[in-house]
Amino acid sequence: MSSIDWDALPLPALSERAYQRRERQRIPIRQTDYSHRDPSFEAKLKDIGLEIHGYSRWFNSYSISLPSEDFNLEELKALYTDREVELIPVRTLGRLEAPQTSPVLDETPIPSAAAAPTSHLYKYGQAWAQTEMVHGEALHDLGYDGSGMLIGVIDGAFFNADNIGPLYQVFQQGRVLATYDFVNGDTNVFRPVGSHGTRVWSIMAADLEPQFVGSAPRASYVLLRSEDDESESKVEEDNWIFAMEFADSMGVDVINSSLGYNVFDTDPSYFPSDMDGRTAIVTRGAVMAHRVGMVVMNSAGNSGASSWRIITAPADADSILSIGAVDSLGQVAAFSSRGPTADGRIKPDVSAQGVLTAHLGTSGTVTRGNGTSFSSPLLAGFVTCFWQANPNATNYEIMDWVRQSASHYARPNNDIGYGIPNFQFAMELSGTLSPNPSIFYPNPSAGASYVKMKSDEKATYQIIDINGRVVADGSLGFARNDRILFPLGAANGLYQVRVIQGDEVTVEKVLLQRP
């Protein structure tokens, strides 16, 4: 663990862009927007043998390292009896097991070409299925690709991200605005100690047509390393807070954090009862990030099949979008952490593909992996594009429209939350896009179409071919935004889709047009 040289950091407390983000959302300037570091107090800490790791302006707190296990804390308490300062002791620790949100990776490169419709702005290649599931292509087709938006990626090391062609071009184009490593206290986030950050970032930033296109291929980025890839300790929570404050200072719009904290190597671990939205320091930091106008996207965690099972901090925060994982059929992944929070709230908030999610490996080839670490950046990129389409919206409105667009909004559960977002529908909810006159979309369909009814009442459907045969039927748990699925063996052509909702029967022709 290295101490952070705060005087060498390249930013004032708030940049002009950070002020503008607050102004757009009518967020007042608060005391927490300014540093209240006290050099004389810091000198006293050093005099009694303490190392200052960092300072948080949001919490007016110091992160310190104790010189030994038997250090007399009374000396420490005597220094701040007359002040409201929280002191957070941390330690340097050794190597750990893989963190909870580490992805399960398949390092075998997958074919460079994939069947996907050619009628869209981008040739998504291997990213098509995960894009189409949430209708992110609807944003891109309208020109909303993240341009002018700033995403902060808080993660582990970004090994080789500055050399991989599809990511190197982001540097060449001047769209990486800053990097900082809060583990080592410098700007080198590319150390060969881990590639988690690289893989996560590629899901948003990469543009490798026709093999792979990320969810925000024209956004700008701030790459911040808070995670020590070789240990798991509470100091990483402090680093996360520092990284989040740095992102705030830069004027970041959307944060992706594919990290989670519950069990530590030697520091006291959290209990499930602590996942209550107000105990963990990172959770409190996530709430602060929302208060200053950012949208925070955080992976729910990969503990669904373990004894822990529930979400990890800061996914328990009430002011962020916590992201679960589903497979290509929209079914919850066994590993995806579940809700509810300890205080009974629905979690995760929404879900996206986190099983065999396409991304770039450290060699720049397209590969696949499993984890909520991957479903989170997939949605973070599209949420950024969605906010680009609604520049006058508040962060709360953006999150609310995303939840409302999701497949289980009327009947949320603690497996996938409010369900799988639909950004086509979100655009309609926000008023940016006129409602599609068809109740089925997309039409033509590539095998699945959404149903958009007037009410949330439960419904059933039938798919009927030109010979009058019912080739598929099913129920719609949320008829305002649920999917009908054509059977895999169905031939391309015109079908009649009939939806029965109470006494109302709606019939429309849908063209099946698989690639």
Coordinates of C-alpha atoms in Angstrom, one line a residue, residues 42-221:
E42 CA -1.8 15.8 9.8
A43 CA 1.5 16.7 11.3
K44 CA 0.3 15.5 14.7
L45 CA -0.8 12.2 13.2
K46 CA 2.7 11.7 11.8
D47 CA 4.3 12.7 15.0
I48 CA 2.7 9.8 16.8
G49 CA 3.9 7.4 14.1
L50 CA 0.8 7.2 11.8
E51 CA 1.0 7.0 8.1
I52 CA -1.8 8.9 6.3
H53 CA -3.0 6.9 3.3
G54 CA -5.5 9.5 2.1
Y55 CA -8.2 12.0 2.9
S56 CA -11.9 12.0 2.0
R57 CA -13.6 15.4 1.6
W58 CA -17.1 13.8 1.5
F59 CA -16.6 12.4 5.0
N60 CA -14.0 14.8 6.2
S61 CA -12.0 11.7 7.2
Y62 CA -8.5 10.4 7.1
S63 CA -7.5 6.9 6.1
I64 CA -4.5 5.9 8.2
S65 CA -2.1 3.0 8.7
L66 CA -1.3 2.0 12.3
P67 CA 2.4 1.3 12.9
S68 CA 1.6 -1.9 14.9
E69 CA -1.2 -4.1 16.1
D70 CA -0.6 -3.0 19.7
F71 CA -0.6 0.8 19.0
N72 CA -2.3 2.7 21.8
L73 CA -5.4 4.1 20.2
E74 CA -5.8 6.5 23.2
E75 CA -3.0 8.6 21.7
L76 CA -5.1 8.8 18.5
K77 CA -8.3 9.7 20.3
A78 CA -6.6 12.5 22.2
L79 CA -5.9 14.3 18.9
Y80 CA -9.5 14.8 17.8
T81 CA -11.7 15.2 20.9
D82 CA -12.6 18.7 19.7
R83 CA -13.4 17.9 16.1
E84 CA -15.8 15.9 13.9
V85 CA -13.3 13.8 12.1
E86 CA -13.7 10.1 11.4
L87 CA -10.4 8.2 11.4
I88 CA -10.4 4.9 9.4
P89 CA -7.6 2.5 10.3
V90 CA -6.3 0.3 7.5
R91 CA -3.4 -2.2 7.1
T92 CA -1.2 -3.5 4.3
L93 CA -2.2 -7.2 3.7
G94 CA -1.0 -10.1 1.7
R95 CA -2.4 -12.0 -1.2
L96 CA -6.1 -13.1 -1.2
E97 CA -8.5 -15.4 -2.9
A98 CA -10.3 -14.1 -6.0
P99 CA -12.6 -11.2 -5.0
Q100 CA -16.4 -11.9 -5.1
T101 CA -16.9 -10.1 -8.4
S102 CA -14.1 -11.8 -10.3
P103 CA -15.4 -13.1 -13.6
V104 CA -15.3 -16.7 -14.6
L105 CA -13.4 -16.5 -17.9
D106 CA -13.3 -18.5 -21.1
E107 CA -10.1 -17.5 -22.7
T108 CA -10.7 -19.3 -25.9
P109 CA -11.1 -16.7 -28.7
I110 CA -14.4 -16.9 -30.4
P111 CA -15.0 -16.4 -34.1
S112 CA -14.5 -12.9 -35.4
A113 CA -17.8 -12.8 -37.2
A114 CA -21.3 -13.4 -35.9
A115 CA -24.7 -13.4 -37.5
A116 CA -26.5 -10.1 -36.7
P117 CA -28.8 -7.9 -38.6
T118 CA -27.1 -5.5 -41.0
S119 CA -29.8 -2.8 -40.9
H120 CA -28.2 -1.1 -37.8
L121 CA -25.6 1.7 -37.6
Y122 CA -23.0 -0.7 -36.1
K123 CA -22.0 -4.2 -37.0
Y124 CA -22.0 -5.6 -33.5
G125 CA -20.6 -9.0 -34.2
Q126 CA -20.3 -11.0 -31.0
A127 CA -21.9 -8.2 -29.0
W128 CA -25.2 -8.4 -30.9
A129 CA -27.1 -10.8 -28.5
Q130 CA -26.2 -8.9 -25.4
T131 CA -27.0 -5.6 -27.1
E132 CA -30.3 -6.7 -28.6
M133 CA -31.5 -8.1 -25.3
V134 CA -31.7 -4.6 -23.9
H135 CA -32.3 -2.8 -27.3
G136 CA -29.2 -0.8 -27.0
E137 CA -29.0 -0.7 -30.7
A138 CA -32.0 1.7 -30.7
L139 CA -29.9 4.3 -29.0
H140 CA -26.9 3.9 -31.4
D141 CA -29.1 3.9 -34.5
L142 CA -30.4 7.4 -33.4
G143 CA -26.8 8.7 -33.0
Y144 CA -26.6 8.3 -29.2
D145 CA -23.2 6.6 -28.8
G146 CA -21.8 8.3 -25.7
S147 CA -20.3 11.3 -27.5
G148 CA -19.7 14.2 -25.1
M149 CA -20.4 12.0 -22.0
L150 CA -17.9 11.0 -19.4
I151 CA -17.8 7.6 -17.8
G152 CA -15.7 6.7 -14.7
V153 CA -14.5 3.1 -14.5
I154 CA -13.5 2.2 -11.0
D155 CA -11.9 -1.3 -11.0
G156 CA -8.7 -3.4 -10.7
A157 CA -5.7 -3.1 -13.0
F158 CA -6.2 -2.3 -16.7
F159 CA -3.3 -4.4 -17.9
N160 CA -2.5 -3.8 -21.6
A161 CA -5.5 -1.6 -22.1
D162 CA -3.2 1.1 -23.5
N163 CA -1.8 -1.4 -26.1
I164 CA -4.9 -3.3 -27.4
G165 CA -5.9 -1.8 -30.7
P166 CA -9.6 -1.4 -30.1
L167 CA -8.9 0.4 -26.8
Y168 CA -5.6 2.1 -27.8
Q169 CA -7.6 4.1 -30.3
V170 CA -9.6 5.6 -27.4
F171 CA -6.3 7.0 -26.1
Q172 CA -5.3 8.2 -29.6
Q173 CA -8.6 10.1 -29.9
G174 CA -8.1 11.9 -26.6
R175 CA -11.1 10.2 -25.0
V176 CA -9.2 8.9 -21.9
L177 CA -9.2 12.1 -19.8
A178 CA -7.4 10.8 -16.8
T179 CA -6.0 7.7 -15.1
Y180 CA -5.1 7.2 -11.5
D181 CA -4.0 4.2 -9.4
F182 CA -5.1 4.7 -5.8
V183 CA -3.3 1.4 -4.7
N184 CA 0.1 2.7 -5.7
G185 CA -0.5 6.5 -5.7
D186 CA 0.4 7.2 -9.3
T187 CA -1.1 7.4 -12.8
N188 CA 0.0 3.9 -14.0
V189 CA -3.2 1.8 -14.0
F190 CA -1.8 -0.6 -16.5
R191 CA 0.4 -2.8 -14.2
P192 CA 0.6 -6.5 -15.1
V193 CA -1.1 -7.5 -11.9
G194 CA -4.6 -8.0 -13.3
S195 CA -6.8 -7.5 -16.3
H196 CA -10.3 -7.2 -14.7
G197 CA -10.4 -3.5 -15.5
T198 CA -9.4 -4.0 -19.1
R199 CA -12.1 -6.6 -19.7
V200 CA -14.8 -4.5 -18.0
W201 CA -13.8 -1.3 -19.9
S202 CA -13.8 -3.1 -23.2
I203 CA -17.5 -3.9 -22.9
M204 CA -18.2 -0.2 -23.0
A205 CA -15.4 1.4 -25.0
A206 CA -14.3 -1.1 -27.7
D207 CA -15.1 -0.5 -31.4
L208 CA -13.9 -3.5 -33.4
E209 CA -16.4 -3.7 -36.3
P210 CA -17.6 -6.2 -37.5
Q211 CA -16.4 -8.4 -34.6
F212 CA -17.4 -6.5 -31.5
V213 CA -18.8 -3.1 -30.6
G214 CA -19.2 -1.8 -27.0
S215 CA -22.2 -0.1 -25.4
A216 CA -20.7 3.4 -25.4
P217 CA -18.1 3.4 -28.2
R218 CA -17.8 7.2 -28.4
A219 CA -17.8 8.2 -24.8
S220 CA -14.9 9.6 -22.9
Y221 CA -13.4 7.8 -19.9

